[in-house]
Coordinates of C-alpha atoms and ligand atoms in Angstrom, one line a residue:
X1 CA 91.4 82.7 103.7
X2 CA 95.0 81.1 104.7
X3 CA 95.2 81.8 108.5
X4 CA 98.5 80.5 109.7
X5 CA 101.1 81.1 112.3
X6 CA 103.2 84.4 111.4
X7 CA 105.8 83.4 109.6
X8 CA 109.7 84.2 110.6
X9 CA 110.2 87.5 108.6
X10 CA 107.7 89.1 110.4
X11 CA 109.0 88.6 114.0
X12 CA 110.6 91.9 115.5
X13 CA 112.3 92.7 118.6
X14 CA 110.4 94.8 120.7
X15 CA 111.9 98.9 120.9
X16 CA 114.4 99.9 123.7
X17 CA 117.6 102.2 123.7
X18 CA 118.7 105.7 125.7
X19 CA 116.8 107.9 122.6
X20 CA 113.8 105.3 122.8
X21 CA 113.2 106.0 126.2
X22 CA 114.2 110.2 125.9
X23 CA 111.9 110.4 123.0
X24 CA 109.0 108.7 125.1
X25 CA 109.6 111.2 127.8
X26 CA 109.3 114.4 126.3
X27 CA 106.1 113.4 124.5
X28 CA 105.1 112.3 128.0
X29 CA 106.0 115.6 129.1
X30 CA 104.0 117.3 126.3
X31 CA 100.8 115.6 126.5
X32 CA 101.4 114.1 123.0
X33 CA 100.2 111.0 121.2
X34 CA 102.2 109.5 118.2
X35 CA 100.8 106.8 115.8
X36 CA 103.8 104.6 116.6
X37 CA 102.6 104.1 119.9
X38 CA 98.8 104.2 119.2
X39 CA 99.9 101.4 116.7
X40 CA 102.0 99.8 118.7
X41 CA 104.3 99.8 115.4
X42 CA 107.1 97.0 115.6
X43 CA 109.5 99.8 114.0
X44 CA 109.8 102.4 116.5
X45 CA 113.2 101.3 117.5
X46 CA 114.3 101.8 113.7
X47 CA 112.5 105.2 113.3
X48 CA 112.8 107.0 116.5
X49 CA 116.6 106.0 116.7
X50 CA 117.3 106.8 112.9
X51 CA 119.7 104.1 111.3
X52 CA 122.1 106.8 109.8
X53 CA 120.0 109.5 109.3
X54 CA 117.4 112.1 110.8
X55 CA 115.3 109.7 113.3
X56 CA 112.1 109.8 112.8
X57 CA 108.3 110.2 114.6
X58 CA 104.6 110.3 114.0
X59 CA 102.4 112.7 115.7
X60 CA 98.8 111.8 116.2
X61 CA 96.6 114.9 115.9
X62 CA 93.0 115.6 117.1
X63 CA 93.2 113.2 120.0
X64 CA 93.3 109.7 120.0
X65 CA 89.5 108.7 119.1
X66 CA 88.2 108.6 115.2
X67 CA 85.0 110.0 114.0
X68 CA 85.1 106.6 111.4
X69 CA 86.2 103.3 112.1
X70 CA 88.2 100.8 109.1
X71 CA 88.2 97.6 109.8
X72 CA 91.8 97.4 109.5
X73 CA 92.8 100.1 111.7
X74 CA 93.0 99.9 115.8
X75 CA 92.2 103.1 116.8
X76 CA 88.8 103.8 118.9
X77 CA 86.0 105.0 116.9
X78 CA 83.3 107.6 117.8
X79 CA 83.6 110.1 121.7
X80 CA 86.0 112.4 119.9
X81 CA 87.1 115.7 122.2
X82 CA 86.8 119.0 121.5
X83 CA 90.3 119.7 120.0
X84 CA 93.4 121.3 121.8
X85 CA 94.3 124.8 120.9
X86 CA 97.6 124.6 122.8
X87 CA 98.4 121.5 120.7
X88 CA 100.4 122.8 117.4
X89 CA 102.5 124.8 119.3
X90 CA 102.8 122.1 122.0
X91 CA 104.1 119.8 118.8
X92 CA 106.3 122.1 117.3
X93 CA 108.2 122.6 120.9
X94 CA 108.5 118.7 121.9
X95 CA 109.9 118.5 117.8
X96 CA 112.6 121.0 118.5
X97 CA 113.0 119.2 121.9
X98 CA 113.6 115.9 120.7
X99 CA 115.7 117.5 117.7
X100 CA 113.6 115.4 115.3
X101 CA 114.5 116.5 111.4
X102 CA 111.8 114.8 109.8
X103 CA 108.8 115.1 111.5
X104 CA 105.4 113.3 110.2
X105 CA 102.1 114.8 111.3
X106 CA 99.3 112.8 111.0
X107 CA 95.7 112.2 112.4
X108 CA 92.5 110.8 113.2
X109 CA 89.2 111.8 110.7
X110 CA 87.2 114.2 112.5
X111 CA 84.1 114.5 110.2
X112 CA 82.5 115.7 113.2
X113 CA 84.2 119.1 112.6
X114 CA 83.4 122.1 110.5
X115 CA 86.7 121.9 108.8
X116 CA 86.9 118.4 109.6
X117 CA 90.1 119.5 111.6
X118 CA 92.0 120.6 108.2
X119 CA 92.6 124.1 110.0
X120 CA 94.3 122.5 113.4
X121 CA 96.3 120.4 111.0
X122 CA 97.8 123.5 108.9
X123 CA 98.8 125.4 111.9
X124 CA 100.5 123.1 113.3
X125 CA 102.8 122.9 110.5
X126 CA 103.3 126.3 110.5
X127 CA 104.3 126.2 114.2
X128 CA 107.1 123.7 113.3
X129 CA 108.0 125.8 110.0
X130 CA 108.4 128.8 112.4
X131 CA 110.6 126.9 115.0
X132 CA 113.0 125.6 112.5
X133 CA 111.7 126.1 108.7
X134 CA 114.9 123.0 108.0
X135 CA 112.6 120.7 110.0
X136 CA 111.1 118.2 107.0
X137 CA 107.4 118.4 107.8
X138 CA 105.2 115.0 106.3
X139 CA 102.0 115.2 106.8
X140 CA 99.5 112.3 106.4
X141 CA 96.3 113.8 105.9
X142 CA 92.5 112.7 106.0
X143 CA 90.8 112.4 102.4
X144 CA 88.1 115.5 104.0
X145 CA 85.6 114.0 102.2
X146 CA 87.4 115.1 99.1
X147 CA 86.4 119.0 99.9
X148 CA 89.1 121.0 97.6
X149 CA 88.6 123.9 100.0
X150 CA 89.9 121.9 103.4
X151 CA 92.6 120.2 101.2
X152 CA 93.7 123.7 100.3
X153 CA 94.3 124.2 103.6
X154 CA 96.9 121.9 104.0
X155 CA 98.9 122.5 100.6
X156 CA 99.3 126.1 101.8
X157 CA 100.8 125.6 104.9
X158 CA 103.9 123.9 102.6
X159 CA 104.7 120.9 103.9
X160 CA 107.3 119.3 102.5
X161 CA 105.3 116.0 101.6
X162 CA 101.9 115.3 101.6
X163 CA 100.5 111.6 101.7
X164 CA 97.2 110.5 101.9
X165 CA 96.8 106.3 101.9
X166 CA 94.9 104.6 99.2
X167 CA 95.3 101.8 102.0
X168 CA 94.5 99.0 99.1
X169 CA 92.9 98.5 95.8
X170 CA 89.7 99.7 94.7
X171 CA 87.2 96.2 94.3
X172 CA 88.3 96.0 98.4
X173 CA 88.3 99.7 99.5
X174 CA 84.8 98.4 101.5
X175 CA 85.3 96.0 103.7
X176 CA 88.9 97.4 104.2
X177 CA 88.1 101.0 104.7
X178 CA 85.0 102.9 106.3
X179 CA 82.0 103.2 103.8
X180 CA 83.2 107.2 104.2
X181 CA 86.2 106.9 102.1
X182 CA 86.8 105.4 98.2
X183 CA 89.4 104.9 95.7
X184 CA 88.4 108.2 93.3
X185 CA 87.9 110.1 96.3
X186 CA 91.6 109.7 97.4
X187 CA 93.0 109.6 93.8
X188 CA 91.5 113.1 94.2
X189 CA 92.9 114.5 97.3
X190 CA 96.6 112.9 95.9
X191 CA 95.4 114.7 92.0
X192 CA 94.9 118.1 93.9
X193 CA 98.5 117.6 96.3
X194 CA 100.2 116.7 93.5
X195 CA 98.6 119.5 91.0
X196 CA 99.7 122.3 93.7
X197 CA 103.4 121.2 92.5
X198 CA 105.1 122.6 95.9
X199 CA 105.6 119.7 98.1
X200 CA 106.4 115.8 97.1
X201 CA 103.1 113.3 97.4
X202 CA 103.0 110.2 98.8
X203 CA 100.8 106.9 99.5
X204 CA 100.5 103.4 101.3
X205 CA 99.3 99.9 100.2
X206 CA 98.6 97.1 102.7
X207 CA 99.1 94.1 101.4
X208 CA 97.6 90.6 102.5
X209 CA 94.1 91.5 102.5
X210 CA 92.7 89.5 99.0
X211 CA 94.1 91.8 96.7
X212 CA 95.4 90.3 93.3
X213 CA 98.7 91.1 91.7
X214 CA 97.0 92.7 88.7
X215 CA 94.9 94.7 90.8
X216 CA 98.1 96.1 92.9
X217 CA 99.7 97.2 89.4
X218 CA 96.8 98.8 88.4
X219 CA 96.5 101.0 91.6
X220 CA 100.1 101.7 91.1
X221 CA 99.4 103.2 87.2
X222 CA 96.6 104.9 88.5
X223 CA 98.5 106.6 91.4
X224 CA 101.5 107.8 88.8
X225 CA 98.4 109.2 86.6
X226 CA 97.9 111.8 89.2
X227 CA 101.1 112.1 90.0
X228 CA 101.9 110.6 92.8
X229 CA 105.8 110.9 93.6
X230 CA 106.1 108.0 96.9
X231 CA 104.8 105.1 97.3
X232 CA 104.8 102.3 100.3
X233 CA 103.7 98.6 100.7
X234 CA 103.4 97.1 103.5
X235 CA 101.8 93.5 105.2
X236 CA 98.2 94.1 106.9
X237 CA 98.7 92.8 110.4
X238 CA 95.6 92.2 112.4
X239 CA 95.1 94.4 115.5
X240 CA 92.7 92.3 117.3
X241 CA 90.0 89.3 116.1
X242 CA 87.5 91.9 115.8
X243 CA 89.2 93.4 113.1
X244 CA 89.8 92.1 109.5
X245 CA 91.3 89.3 109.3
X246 CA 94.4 88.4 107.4
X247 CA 94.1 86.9 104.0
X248 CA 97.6 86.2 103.5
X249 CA 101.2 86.5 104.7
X250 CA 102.9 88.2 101.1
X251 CA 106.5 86.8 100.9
X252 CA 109.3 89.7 100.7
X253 CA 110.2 89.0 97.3
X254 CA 106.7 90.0 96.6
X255 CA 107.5 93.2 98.1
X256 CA 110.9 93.7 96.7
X257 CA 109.2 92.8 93.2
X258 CA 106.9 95.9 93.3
X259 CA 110.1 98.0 94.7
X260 CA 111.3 97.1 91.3
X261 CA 108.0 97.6 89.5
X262 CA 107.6 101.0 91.0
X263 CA 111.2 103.0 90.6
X264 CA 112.4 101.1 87.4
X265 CA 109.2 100.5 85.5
X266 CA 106.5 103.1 86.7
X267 CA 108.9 105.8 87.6
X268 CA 108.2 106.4 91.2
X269 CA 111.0 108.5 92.8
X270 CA 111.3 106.0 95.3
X271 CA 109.1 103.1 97.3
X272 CA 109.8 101.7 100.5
X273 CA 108.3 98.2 99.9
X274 CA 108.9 95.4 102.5
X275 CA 106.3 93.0 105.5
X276 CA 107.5 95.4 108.3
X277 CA 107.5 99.0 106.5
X278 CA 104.6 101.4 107.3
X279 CA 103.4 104.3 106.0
X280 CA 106.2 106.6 108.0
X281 CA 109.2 104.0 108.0
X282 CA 111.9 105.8 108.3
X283 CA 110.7 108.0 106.5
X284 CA 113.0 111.0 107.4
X285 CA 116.4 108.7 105.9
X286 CA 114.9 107.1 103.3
X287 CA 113.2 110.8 101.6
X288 CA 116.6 112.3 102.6
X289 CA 118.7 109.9 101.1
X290 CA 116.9 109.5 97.4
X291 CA 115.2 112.8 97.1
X292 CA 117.0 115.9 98.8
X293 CA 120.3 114.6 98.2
X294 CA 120.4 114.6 94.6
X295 CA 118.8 117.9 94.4
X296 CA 118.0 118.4 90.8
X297 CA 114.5 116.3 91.8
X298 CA 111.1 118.4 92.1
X299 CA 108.1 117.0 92.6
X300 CA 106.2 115.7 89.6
X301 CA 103.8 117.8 88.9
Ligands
SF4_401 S1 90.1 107.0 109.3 FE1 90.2 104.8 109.4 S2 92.4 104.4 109.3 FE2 92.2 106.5 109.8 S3 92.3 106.6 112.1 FE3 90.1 106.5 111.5 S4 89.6 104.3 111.5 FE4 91.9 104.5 111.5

């Protein structure tokens, strides 16, 4: 377990600018939470202020507390609210009111619900799609304890993209990830996205938490198996010391190399692969600019 100093490539200025701060407002003004924030993600400058492209934003559903708690992850575990019925449409407004074309919904897990929230989730994609139905809608959703039923829920409101992480390779889904989720489990929720053949899937790998090359290739062959259109990689990044700690700092040729590996050898239709991308980098340019522009691509179903 190498433990040193952050090296240089993963030092990032902190987020400032005029859309920064509007953006910040108006989901002030809203009530909102967004994983960027939540996260403290080093790319919100990048993503809210969109390079040359539709900027882009992740919005936290369910409230801000998890019914499960990875070892990786920062957010609270356990004293989850009752959820807000005002919140989809509440969403879909402040989206319109930033002017955001690529939105990315995501959430906490609320196993503590009947529906383990997969009902609050579909309707507030179908607020947005009423709004504006050219708004990109992303949603990162919960594995629902790999119930067909709740995933259902989500694949028929048609978003445009639906990603569920994998987060990292199977021999270290436990510690990494809550005894609640598990490699087939997700491989399943991804199977039955990408099966529905409507909307493009997607998935995240951490790196830097013990996993071996051959293991990360692996994962890859088993994600195109079920189809799985997008992938991202990514450096783990420790929260706090009472969260996982990091194994190792992966060099950006590393993550370059399985950019490579996955568009020119597996066939992914694209992978955002580098130590500062997350699962919603830019997500709104980078889709844009390699899927929607050259049209003729469907999803791979
Ligand atoms: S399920 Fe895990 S990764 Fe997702 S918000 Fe809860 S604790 Fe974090």
């Amino acid at each position: 377990m190498s433990h040193t100093r952050k090296p240089e490539w993963l030092k990032m200025r902190p987020p400032s600018g005029e859309r920064f701060t509007e953006i910040k407002q108006t989901l002030r003004d809203h009530d909102l939470h967004t994983v960027c924030e939540e996260a403290s993600c080093p790319n919100m400058g990048d993503c809210w202020g969109g390079r040359n492209g539709p900027g882009t934003a992740t919005f936290m559903l369910m409230g801000d507390r998890c019914s499960r708690g990875c070892n990786f992850c920062d957010v609270e575990t356990g004293g989850m609210e009752s959820l807000d019925p005002n919140e989809p449409e509440n969403v879909a407004r402040a989206v319109t009111e930033i002017g955001l074309e690529y939105v990315v919904l995501t959430s906490v897990d609320r196993d503590d619900l009947a529906d383990q929230g997969a009902g609050h989730f579909a309707e507030t994609i179908r607020e947005i799609k009423k709004r504006d139905s050219d708004i990109l809608v992303e949603v990162l959703i919960p594995d629902f304890q790999g119930e067909e039923h709740l995933v259902r829920k989500i694949i028929d409101a048609e978003p445009d993209v639906i990603a569920h992480n994998v987060e990292t390779v199977d021999r270290l889904q436990w510690p990494v990830r809550d005894r609640r989720a598990g490699y087939e489990q997700s491989l399943s929720v991804l199977r039955q996205a990408a099966e529905a053949g409507d909307a493009f899937t997607k998935t995240s790998l951490m790196l830097g938490v013990g996993e071996y090359h051959h293991e990360v290739y692996q994962t890859m062959r088993d994600l195109r198996s079920v189809g799985v259109d997008i992938v991202t990689f990514g450096q783990y990044l420790q929260p706090s010391r009472t969260h996982l700690e990091v194994f190792d700092y992966v060099h950006p040729d590393v993550f370059d190399t399985w950019e490579r590996v996955a568009e020119e050898e597996l066939d992914f239709l694209y992978c955002a692969s580098g130590p500062m991308v997350r699962s919603s980098y830019r997500a709104g340019e980078l889709f844009v600019e390699s899927i929607l522009r050259e049209d003729s691509i469907t999803p791979s179903a």
